[in-house]
PDB file of C-alpha atoms in Angstrom:
ATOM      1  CA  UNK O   1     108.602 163.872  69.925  1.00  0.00           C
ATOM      2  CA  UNK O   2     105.457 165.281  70.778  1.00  0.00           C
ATOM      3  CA  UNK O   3     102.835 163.746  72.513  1.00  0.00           C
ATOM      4  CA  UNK O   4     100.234 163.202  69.637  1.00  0.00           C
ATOM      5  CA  UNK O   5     103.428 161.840  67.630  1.00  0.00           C
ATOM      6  CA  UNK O   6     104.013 159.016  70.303  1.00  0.00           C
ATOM      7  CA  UNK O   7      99.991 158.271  71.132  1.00  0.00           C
ATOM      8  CA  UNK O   8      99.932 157.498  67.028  1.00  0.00           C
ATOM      9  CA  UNK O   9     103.076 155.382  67.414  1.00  0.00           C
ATOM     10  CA  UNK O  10     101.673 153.841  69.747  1.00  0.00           C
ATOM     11  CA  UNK O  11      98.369 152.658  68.158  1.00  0.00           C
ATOM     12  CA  UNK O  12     100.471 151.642  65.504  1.00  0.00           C
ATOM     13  CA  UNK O  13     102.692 149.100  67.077  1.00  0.00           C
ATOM     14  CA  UNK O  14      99.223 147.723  69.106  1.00  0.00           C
ATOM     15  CA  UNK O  15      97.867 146.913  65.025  1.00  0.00           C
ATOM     16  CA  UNK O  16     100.591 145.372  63.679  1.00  0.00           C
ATOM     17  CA  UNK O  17     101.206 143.017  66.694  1.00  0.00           C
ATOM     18  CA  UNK O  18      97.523 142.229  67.028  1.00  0.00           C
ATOM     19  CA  UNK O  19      97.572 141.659  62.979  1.00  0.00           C
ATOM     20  CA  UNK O  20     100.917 138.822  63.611  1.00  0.00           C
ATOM     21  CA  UNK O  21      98.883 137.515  66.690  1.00  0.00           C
ATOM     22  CA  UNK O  22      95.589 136.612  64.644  1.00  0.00           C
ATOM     23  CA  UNK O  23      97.667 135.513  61.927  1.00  0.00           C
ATOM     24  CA  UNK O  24      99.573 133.054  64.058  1.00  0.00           C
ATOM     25  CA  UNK O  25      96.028 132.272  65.561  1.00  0.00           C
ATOM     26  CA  UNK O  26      95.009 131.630  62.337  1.00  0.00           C
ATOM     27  CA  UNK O  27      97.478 129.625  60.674  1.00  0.00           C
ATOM     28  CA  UNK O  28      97.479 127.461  63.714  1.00  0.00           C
ATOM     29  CA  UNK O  29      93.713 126.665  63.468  1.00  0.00           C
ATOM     30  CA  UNK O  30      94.018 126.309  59.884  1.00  0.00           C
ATOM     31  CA  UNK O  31      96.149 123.599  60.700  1.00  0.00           C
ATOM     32  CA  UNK O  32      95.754 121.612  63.449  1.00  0.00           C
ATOM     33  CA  UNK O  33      98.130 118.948  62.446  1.00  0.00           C
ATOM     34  CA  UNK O  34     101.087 121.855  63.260  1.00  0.00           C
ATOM     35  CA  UNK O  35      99.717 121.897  66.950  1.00  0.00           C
ATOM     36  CA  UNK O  36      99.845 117.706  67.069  1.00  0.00           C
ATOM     37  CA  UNK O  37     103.343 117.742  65.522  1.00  0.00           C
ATOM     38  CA  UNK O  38     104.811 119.439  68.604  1.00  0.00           C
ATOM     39  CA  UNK O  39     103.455 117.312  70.873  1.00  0.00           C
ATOM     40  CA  UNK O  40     106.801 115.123  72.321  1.00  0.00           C
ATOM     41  CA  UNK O  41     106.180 110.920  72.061  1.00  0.00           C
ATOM     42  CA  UNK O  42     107.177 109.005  74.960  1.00  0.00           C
ATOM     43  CA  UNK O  43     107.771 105.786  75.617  1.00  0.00           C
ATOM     44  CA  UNK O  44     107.139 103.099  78.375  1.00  0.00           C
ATOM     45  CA  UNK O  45     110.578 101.894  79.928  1.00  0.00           C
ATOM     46  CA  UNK O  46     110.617  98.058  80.091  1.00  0.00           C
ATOM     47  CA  UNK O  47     110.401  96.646  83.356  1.00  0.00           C
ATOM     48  CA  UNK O  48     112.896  94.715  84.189  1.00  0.00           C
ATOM     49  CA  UNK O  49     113.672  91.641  86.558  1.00  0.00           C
ATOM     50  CA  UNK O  50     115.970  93.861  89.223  1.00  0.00           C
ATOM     51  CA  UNK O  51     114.810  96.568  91.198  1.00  0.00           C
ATOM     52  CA  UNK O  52     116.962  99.884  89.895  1.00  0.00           C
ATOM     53  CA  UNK O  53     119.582 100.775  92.553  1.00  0.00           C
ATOM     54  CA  UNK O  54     118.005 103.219  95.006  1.00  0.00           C
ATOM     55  CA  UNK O  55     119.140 106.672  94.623  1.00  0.00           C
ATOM     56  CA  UNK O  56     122.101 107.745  96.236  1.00  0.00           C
ATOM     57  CA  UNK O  57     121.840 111.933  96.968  1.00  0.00           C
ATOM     58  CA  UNK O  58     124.937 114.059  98.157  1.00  0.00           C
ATOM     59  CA  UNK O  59     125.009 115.367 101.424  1.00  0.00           C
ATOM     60  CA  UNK O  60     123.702 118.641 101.996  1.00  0.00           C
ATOM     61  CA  UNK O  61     125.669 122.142 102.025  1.00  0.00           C
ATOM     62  CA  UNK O  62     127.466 123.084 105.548  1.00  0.00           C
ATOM     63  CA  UNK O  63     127.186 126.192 107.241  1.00  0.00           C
ATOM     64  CA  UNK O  64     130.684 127.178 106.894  1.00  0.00           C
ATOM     65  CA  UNK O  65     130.151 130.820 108.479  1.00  0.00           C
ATOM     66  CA  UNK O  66     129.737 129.070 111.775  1.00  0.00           C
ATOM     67  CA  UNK O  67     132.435 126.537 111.423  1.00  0.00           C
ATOM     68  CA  UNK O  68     135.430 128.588 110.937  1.00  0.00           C
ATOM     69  CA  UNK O  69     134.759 131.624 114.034  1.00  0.00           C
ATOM     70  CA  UNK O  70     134.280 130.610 117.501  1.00  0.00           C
ATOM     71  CA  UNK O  71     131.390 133.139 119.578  1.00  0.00           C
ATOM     72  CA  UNK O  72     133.408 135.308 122.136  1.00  0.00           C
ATOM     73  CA  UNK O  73     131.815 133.288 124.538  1.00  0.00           C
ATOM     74  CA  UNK O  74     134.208 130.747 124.256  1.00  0.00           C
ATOM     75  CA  UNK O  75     136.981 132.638 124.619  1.00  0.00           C
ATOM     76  CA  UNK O  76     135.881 133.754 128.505  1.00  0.00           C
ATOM     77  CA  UNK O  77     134.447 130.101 129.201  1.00  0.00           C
ATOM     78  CA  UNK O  78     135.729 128.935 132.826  1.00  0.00           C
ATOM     79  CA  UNK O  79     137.429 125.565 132.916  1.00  0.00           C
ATOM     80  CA  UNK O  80     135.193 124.835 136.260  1.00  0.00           C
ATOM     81  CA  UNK O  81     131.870 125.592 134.388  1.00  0.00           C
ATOM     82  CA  UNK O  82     130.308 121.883 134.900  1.00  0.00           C
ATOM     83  CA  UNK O  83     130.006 120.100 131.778  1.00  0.00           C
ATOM     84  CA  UNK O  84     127.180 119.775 130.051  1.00  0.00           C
ATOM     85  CA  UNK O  85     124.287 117.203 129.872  1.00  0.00           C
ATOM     86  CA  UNK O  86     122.750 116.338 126.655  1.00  0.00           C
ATOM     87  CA  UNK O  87     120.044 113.828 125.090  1.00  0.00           C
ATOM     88  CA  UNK O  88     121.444 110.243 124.983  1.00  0.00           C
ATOM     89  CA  UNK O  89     122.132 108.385 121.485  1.00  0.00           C
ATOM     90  CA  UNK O  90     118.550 106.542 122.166  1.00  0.00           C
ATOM     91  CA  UNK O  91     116.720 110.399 122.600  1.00  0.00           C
ATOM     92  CA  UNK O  92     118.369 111.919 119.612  1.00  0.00           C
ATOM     93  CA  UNK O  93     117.244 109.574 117.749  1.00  0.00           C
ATOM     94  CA  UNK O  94     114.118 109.753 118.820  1.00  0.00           C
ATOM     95  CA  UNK O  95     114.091 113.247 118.545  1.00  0.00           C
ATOM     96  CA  UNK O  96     115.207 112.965 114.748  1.00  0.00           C
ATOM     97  CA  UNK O  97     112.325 110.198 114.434  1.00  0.00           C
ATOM     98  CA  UNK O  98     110.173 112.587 115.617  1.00  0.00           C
ATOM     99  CA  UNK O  99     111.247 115.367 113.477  1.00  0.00           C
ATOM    100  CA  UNK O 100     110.290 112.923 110.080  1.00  0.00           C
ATOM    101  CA  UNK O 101     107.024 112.325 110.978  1.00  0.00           C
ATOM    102  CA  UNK O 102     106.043 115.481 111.464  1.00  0.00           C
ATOM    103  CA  UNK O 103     107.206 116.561 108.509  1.00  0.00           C
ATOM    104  CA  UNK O 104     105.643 113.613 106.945  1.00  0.00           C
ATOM    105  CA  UNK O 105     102.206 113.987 108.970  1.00  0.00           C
ATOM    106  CA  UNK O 106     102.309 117.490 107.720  1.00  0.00           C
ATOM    107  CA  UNK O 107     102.017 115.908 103.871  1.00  0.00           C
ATOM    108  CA  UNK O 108      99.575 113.502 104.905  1.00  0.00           C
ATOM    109  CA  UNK O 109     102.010 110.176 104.753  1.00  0.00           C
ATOM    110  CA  UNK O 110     101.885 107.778 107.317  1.00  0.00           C
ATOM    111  CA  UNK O 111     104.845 107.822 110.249  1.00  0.00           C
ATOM    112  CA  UNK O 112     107.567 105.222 109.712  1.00  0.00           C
ATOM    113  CA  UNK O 113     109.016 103.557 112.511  1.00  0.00           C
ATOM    114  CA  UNK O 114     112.625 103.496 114.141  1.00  0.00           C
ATOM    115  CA  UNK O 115     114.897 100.831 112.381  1.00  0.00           C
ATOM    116  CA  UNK O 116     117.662  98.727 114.190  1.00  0.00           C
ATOM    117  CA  UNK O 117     120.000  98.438 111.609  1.00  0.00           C
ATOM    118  CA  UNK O 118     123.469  98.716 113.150  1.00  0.00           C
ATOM    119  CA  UNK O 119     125.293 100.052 109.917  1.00  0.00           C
ATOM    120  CA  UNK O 120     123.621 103.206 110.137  1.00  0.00           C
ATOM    121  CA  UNK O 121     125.532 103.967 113.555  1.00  0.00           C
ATOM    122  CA  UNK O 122     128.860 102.410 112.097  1.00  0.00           C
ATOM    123  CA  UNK O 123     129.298 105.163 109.637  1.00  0.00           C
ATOM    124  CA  UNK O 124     128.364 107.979 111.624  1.00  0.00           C
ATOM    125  CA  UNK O 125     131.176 107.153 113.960  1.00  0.00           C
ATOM    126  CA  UNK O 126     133.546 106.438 111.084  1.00  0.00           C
ATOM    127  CA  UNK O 127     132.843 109.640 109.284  1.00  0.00           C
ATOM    128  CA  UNK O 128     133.006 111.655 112.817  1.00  0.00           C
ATOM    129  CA  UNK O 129     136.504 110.403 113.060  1.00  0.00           C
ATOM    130  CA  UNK O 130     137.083 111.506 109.178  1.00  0.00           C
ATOM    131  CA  UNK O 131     135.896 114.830 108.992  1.00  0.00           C
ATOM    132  CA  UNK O 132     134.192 114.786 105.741  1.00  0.00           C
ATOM    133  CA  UNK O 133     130.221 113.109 105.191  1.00  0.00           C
ATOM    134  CA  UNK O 134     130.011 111.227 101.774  1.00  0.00           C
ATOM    135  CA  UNK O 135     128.013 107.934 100.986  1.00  0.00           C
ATOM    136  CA  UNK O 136     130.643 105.735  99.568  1.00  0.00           C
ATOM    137  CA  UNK O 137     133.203 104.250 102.307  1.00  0.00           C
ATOM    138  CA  UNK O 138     137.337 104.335 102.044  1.00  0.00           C
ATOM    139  CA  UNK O 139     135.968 100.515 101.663  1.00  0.00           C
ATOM    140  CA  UNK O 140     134.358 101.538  98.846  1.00  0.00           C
ATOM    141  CA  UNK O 141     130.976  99.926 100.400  1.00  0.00           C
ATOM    142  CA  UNK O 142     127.423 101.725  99.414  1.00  0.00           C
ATOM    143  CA  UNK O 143     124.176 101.537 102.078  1.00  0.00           C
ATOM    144  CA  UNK O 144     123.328  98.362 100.888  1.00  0.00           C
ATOM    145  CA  UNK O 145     126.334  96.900 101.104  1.00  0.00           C
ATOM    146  CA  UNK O 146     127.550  98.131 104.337  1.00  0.00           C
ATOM    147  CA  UNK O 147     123.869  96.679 105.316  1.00  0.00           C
ATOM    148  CA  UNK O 148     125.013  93.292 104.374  1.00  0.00           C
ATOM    149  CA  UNK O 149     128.757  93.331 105.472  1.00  0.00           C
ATOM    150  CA  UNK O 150     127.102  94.332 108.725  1.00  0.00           C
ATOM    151  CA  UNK O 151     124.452  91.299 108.793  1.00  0.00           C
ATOM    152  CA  UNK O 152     121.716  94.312 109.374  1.00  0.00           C
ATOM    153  CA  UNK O 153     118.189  92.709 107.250  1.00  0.00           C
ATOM    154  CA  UNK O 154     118.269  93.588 104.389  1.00  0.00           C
ATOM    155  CA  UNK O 155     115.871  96.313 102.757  1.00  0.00           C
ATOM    156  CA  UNK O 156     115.915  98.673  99.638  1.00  0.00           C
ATOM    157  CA  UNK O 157     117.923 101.597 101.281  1.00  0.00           C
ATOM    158  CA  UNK O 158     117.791 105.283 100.822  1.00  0.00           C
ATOM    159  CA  UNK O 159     120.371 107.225 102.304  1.00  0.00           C
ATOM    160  CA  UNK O 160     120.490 110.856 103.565  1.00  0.00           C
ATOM    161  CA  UNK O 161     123.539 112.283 105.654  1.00  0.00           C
ATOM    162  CA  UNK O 162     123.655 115.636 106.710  1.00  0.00           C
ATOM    163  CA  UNK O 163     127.095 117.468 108.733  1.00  0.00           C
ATOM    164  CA  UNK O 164     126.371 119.568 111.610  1.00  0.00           C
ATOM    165  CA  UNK O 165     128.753 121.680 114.310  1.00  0.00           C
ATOM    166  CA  UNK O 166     129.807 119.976 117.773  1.00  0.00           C
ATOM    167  CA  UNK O 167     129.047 120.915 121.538  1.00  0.00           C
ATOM    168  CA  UNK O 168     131.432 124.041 121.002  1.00  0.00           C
ATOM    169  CA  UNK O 169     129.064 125.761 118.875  1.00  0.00           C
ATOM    170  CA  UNK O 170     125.546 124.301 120.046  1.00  0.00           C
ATOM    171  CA  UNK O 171     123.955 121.523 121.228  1.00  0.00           C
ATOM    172  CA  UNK O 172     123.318 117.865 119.954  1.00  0.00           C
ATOM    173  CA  UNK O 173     119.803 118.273 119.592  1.00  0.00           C
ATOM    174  CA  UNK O 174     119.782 121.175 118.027  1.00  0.00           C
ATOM    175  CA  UNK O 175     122.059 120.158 115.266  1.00  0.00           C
ATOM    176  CA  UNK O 176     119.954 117.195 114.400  1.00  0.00           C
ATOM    177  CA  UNK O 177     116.771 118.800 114.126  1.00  0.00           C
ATOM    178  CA  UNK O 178     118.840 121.889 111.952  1.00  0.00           C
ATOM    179  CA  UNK O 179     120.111 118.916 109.454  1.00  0.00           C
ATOM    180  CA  UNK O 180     116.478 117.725 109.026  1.00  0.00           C
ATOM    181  CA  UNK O 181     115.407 121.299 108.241  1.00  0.00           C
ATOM    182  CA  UNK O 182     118.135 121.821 105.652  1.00  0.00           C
ATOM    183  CA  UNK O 183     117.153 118.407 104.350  1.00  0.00           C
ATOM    184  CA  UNK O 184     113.742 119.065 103.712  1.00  0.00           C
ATOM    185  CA  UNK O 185     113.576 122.991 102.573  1.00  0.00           C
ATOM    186  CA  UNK O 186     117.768 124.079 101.778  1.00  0.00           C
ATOM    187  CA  UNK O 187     118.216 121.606  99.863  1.00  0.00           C
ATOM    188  CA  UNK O 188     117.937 122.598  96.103  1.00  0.00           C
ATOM    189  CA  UNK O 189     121.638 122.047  95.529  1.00  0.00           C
ATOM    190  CA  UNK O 190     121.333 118.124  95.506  1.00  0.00           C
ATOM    191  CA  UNK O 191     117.772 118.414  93.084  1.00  0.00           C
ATOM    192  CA  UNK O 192     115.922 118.200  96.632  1.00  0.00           C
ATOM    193  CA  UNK O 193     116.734 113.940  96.583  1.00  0.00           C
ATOM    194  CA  UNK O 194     117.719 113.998 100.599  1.00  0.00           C
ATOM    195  CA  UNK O 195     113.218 115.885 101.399  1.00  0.00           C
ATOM    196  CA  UNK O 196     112.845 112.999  98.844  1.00  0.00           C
ATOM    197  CA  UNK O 197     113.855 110.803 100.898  1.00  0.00           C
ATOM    198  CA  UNK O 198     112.044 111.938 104.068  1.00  0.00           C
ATOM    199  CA  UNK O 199     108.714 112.176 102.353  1.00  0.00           C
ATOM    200  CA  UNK O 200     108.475 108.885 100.395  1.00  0.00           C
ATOM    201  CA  UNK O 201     105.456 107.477 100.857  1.00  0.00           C
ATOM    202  CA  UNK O 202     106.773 103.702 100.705  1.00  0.00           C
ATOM    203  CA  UNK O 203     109.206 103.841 103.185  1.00  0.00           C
ATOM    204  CA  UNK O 204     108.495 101.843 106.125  1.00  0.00           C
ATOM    205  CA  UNK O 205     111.133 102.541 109.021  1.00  0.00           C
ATOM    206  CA  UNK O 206     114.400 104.802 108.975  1.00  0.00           C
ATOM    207  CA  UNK O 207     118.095 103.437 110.702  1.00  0.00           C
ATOM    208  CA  UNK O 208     119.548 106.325 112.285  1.00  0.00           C
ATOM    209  CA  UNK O 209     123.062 107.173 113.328  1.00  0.00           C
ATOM    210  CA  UNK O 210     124.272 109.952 115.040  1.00  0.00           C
ATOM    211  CA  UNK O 211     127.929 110.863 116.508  1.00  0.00           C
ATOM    212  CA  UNK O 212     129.294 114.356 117.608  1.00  0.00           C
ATOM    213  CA  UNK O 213     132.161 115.759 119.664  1.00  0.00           C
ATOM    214  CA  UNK O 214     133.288 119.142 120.170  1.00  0.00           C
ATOM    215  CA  UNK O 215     133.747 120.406 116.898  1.00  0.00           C
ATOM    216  CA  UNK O 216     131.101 118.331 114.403  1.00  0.00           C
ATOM    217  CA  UNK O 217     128.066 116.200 114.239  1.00  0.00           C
ATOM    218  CA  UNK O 218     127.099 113.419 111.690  1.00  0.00           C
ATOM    219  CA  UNK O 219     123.838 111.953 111.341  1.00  0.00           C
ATOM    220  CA  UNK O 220     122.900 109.308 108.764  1.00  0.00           C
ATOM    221  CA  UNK O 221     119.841 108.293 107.743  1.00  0.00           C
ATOM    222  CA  UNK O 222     118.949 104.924 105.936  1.00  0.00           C
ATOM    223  CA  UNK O 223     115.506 104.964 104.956  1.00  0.00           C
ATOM    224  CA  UNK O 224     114.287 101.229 104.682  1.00  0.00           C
ATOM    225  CA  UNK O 225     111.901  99.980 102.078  1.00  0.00           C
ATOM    226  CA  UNK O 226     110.501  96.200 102.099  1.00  0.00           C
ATOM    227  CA  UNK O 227     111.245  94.565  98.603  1.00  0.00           C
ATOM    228  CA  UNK O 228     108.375  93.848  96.356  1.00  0.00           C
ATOM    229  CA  UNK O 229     107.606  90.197  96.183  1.00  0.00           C
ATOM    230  CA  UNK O 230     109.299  88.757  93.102  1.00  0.00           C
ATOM    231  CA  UNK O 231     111.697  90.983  92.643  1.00  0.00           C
ATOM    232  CA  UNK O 232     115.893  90.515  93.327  1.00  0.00           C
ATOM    233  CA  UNK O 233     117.874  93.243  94.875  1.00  0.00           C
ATOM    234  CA  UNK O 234     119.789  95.037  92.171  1.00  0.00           C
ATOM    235  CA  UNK O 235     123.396  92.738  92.099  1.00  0.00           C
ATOM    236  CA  UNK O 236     125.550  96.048  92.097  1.00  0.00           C
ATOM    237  CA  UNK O 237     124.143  97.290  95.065  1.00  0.00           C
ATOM    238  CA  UNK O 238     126.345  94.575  96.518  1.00  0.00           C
ATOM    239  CA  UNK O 239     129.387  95.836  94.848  1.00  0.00           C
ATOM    240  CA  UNK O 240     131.898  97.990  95.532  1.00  0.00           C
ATOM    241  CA  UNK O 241     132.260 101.305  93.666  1.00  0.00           C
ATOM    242  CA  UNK O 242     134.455 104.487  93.734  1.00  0.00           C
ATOM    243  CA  UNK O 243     134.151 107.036  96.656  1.00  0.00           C
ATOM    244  CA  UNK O 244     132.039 109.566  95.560  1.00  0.00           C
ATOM    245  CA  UNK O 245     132.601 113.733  96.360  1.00  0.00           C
ATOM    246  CA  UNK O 246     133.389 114.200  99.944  1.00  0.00           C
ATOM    247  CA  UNK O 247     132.434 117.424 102.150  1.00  0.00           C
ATOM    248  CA  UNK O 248     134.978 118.254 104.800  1.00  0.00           C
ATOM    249  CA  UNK O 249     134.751 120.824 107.874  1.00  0.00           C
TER     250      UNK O 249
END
C-alpha cells in the first residue's frame, strides 16, 4: 500500500468514528431519561438492635523463601558464641505500639493506647506451640469470645495476626515491626482488612501478644473498640464456630 493509499484510509476511519461518536452524543442528549436509567438505586440497610460482628481478616502471606533455607551462617555458628539478648515481652510490645501510631499519625488519626487484655498473649503462645496462625481456636473460640472465657473487659474486637521467622533467622524486633509492614502495604491478598484494622479511626487501644522461639514468631493484635451506648454485643460473637483456614510454617 502506498503511502497516499494509507493517509486516505486513514482520514477515513477518523470520519466514520467521529460520525458514531456525535451520534451517540446525540442520541444521548436527545434523551436524557437513557442517561438517568443507568444510574444504579440503592438502598438504606436497616439498623438493627446488635452491633454486626466485627470483621474477622485472614492472616497475612508468609515469607516462605526464608523459612525453608537456613543462611550459611548458621552452618559455621560456634556453640560458645554467647547467646543473644533481645527486647523483653513489655519492649516488643511497645515497639509494635509504636509502630501503629506512626503509621496512624502518618494518616492523621489519633494514637491508641496499649490494652491489657490477657487473651491476646494466650493465643500467641498457643499458636507458637501449633505452628500455623488462624483466628478461630481448636476450641473453636473467636476474639470476642476468647475475651470473655478469659474475663479480659469486654470491647468490640478487631483482630490482626501476622507469622514471622524465629531468632535463627533474625531478631524479635525485627520480625514484629516486618509483620506490621506487611500488614499495612502487602496485604492485598486479604482485601487490605488487617491496614484496616491498624488505621481505624474508632479504635481506642490495641491488646498485643507476641511469642517466638528459634524457628517462628506470632504476634496478635486485638484492636479494642468501646461499644456505643445502647447497643448489645452481637450474641454470636459469643459462640463458637468452625476453625477457619490455617497458615502453617
Amino acid at each position: 500500500m502506498s503511502v497516499k493509499s494509507a493517509i486516505i484510509l486513514v482520514v477515513i476511519l477518523v470520519g466514520i468514528t467521529a460520525y458514531f461518536y456525535s451520534d451517540t452524543i446525540t442520541n444521548f442528549s436527545n434523551n436524557p431519561s437513557e442517561i438517568i436509567n443507568k444510574i444504579p438505586s440503592t438502598t438504606i440497610e436497616q439498623i438493627t438492635e446488635y452491633v454486626p460482628k466485627p470483621q474477622i481478616f485472614k492472616p497475612p502471606p508468609l515469607p516462605e523463601p526464608f523459612i525453608m533455607l537456613a543462611p550459611p551462617s548458621l552452618d559455621t555458628k560456634s556453640s560458645d558464641e554467647p547467646a543473644k539478648q533481645y527486647p523483653s515481652l513489655a519492649e516488643l510490645r511497645q515497639i509494635a505500639l509504636d509502630d501503629i501510631n506512626k503509621y496512624r499519625t502518618e494518616k492523621g488519626l489519633r494514637t491508641i493506647a496499649l490494652g491489657s487484655a490477657k487473651s491476646s498473649q494466650l493465643y500467641a503462645e498457643e499458636l507458637l506451640k501449633e505452628g500455623c496462625i488462624h483466628h478461630v481456636s481448636d476450641r473453636g473460640e473467636g476474639p470476642m469470645l476468647r475475651y470473655k472465657n478469659n474475663g479480659d473487659t469486654m470491647f468490640l474486637v478487631a483482630e490482626n495476626i501476622a507469622g514471622g521467622l524465629g531468632t535463627d533467622w533474625g531478631t524479635p524486633q525485627d520480625e514484629t515491626l516486618q509483620g506490621n509492614y506487611r500488614m499495612m502495604f502487602e496485604n492485598e491478598d486479604s482485601n487490605w482488612g488487617h491496614r484496616d484494622n491498624i488505621l481505624e479511626p474508632s479504635h481506642a487501644s490495641v491488646s498485643i501478644g507476641i511469642a517466638y522461639d528459634s524457628e517462628r514468631l506470632v504476634m496478635v493484635q486485638d484492636f479494642e473498640s468501646v461499644l456505643p451506648a445502647g447497643y448489645q454485643y452481637d450474641p454470636s460473637s459469643f459462640m463458637t464456630e468452625p476453625m477457619d483456614q490455617r497458615y502453617c510454617w
